[in-house]
Coordinates of C-alpha atoms in Angstrom, one line a residue:
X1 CA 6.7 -14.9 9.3
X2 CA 4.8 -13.4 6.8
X3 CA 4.0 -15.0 3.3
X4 CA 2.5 -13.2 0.2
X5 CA 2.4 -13.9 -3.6
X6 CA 4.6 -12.3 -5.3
X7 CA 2.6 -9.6 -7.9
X8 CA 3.7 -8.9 -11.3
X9 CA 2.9 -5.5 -11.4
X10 CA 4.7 -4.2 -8.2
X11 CA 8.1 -6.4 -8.6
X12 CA 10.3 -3.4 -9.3
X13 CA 11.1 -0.6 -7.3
X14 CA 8.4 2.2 -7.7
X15 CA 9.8 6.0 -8.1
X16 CA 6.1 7.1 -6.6
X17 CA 6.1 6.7 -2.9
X18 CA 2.1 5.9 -2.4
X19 CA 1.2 4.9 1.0
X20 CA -0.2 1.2 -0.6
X21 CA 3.1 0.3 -1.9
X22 CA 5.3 2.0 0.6
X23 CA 3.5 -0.5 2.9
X24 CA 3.6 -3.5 1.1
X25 CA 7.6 -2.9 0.6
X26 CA 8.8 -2.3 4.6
X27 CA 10.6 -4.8 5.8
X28 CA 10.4 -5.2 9.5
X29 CA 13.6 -4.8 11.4
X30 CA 15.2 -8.1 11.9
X31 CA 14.0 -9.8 8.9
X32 CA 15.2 -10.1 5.3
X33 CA 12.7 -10.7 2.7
X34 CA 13.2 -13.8 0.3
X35 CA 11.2 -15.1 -2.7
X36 CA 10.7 -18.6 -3.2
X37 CA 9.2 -20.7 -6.2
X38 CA 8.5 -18.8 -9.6
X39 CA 11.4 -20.4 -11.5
X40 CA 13.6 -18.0 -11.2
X41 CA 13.0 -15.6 -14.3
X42 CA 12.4 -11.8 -14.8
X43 CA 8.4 -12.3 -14.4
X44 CA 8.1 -15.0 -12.6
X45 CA 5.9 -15.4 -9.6
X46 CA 7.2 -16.4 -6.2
X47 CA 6.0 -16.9 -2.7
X48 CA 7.3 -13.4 -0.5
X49 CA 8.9 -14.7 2.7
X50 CA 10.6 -12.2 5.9
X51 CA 13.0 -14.4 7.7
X52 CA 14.1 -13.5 10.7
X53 CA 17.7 -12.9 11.0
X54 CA 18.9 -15.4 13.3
X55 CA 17.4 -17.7 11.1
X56 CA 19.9 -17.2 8.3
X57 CA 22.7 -19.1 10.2
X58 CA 20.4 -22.8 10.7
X59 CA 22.3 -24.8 8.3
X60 CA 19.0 -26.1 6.1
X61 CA 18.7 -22.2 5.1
X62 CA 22.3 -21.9 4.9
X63 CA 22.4 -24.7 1.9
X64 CA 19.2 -22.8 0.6
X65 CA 21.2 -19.6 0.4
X66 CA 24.6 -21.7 -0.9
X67 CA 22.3 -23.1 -3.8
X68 CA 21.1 -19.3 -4.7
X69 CA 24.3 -18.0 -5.0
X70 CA 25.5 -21.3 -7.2
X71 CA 22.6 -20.5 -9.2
X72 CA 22.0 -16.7 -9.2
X73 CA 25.4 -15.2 -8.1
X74 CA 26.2 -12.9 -4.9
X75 CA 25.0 -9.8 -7.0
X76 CA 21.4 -10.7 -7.6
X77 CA 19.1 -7.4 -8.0
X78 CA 16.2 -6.8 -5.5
X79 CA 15.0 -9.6 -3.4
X80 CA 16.8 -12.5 -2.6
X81 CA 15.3 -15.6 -4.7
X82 CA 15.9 -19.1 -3.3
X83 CA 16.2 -21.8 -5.8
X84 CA 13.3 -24.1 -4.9
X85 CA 9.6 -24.3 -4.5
X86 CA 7.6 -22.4 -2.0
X87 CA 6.3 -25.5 0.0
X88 CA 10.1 -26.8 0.3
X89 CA 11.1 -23.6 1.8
X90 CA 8.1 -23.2 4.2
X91 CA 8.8 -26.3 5.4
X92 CA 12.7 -25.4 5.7
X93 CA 11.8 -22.2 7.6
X94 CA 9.2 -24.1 10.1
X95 CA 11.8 -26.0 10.6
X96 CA 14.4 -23.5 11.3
X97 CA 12.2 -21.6 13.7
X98 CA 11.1 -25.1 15.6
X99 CA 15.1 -25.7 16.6
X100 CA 15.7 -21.8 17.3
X101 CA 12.6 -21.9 20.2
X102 CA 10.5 -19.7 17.9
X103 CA 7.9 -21.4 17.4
X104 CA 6.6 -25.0 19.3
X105 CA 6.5 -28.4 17.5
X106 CA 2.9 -29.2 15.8

């Protein structure tokens, strides 16, 4: 799992394919990135989150991504945004991976 704060400048989709932002924008196979935290607006910052697949069907991260789609709709542009803070959703996404064998209990 990989976090990063979410940059300003680099949000949208760059028509330049430069070797800094073409690396900062793969997505590993497996994994779908998410943003969490920021408040939801056009600028606002976020947390960067890849979650792994197989992670999308524990039901904590199912209500996380029920709660986007009340909030933002189904046809939300570039990366998925979930509706609460970035701590909250770390902690949802530990969770996840602790009860799918991914990662041992602390």
């Amino acid at each position: 799992m990989v976090w990063k704060r979410k940059s300003g400048a680099g949000a949208g989709r760059s028509p330049g394919r430069g070797a800094g932002a073409d690396e900062e924008e793969k997505v590993p196979r497996g994994h779908v990135p998410m943003v969490a935290g920021g408040g939801g607006g056009e600028g606002g910052d976020g947390e960067r989150v890849l979650v792994p697949v197989r992670l999308l069907s524990d039901p904590c991260l199912a209500e996380l991504l029920d709660m986007a789609a009340q909030r933002y709709g189904y046809c939300q542009p570039g990366v998925l945004r979930v509706p609460c803070d970035a701590g909250h959703f770390r902690r949802v996404v530990d969770g996840a991976m602790q009860r799918c064998g991914m990662i041992s209990p602390a």
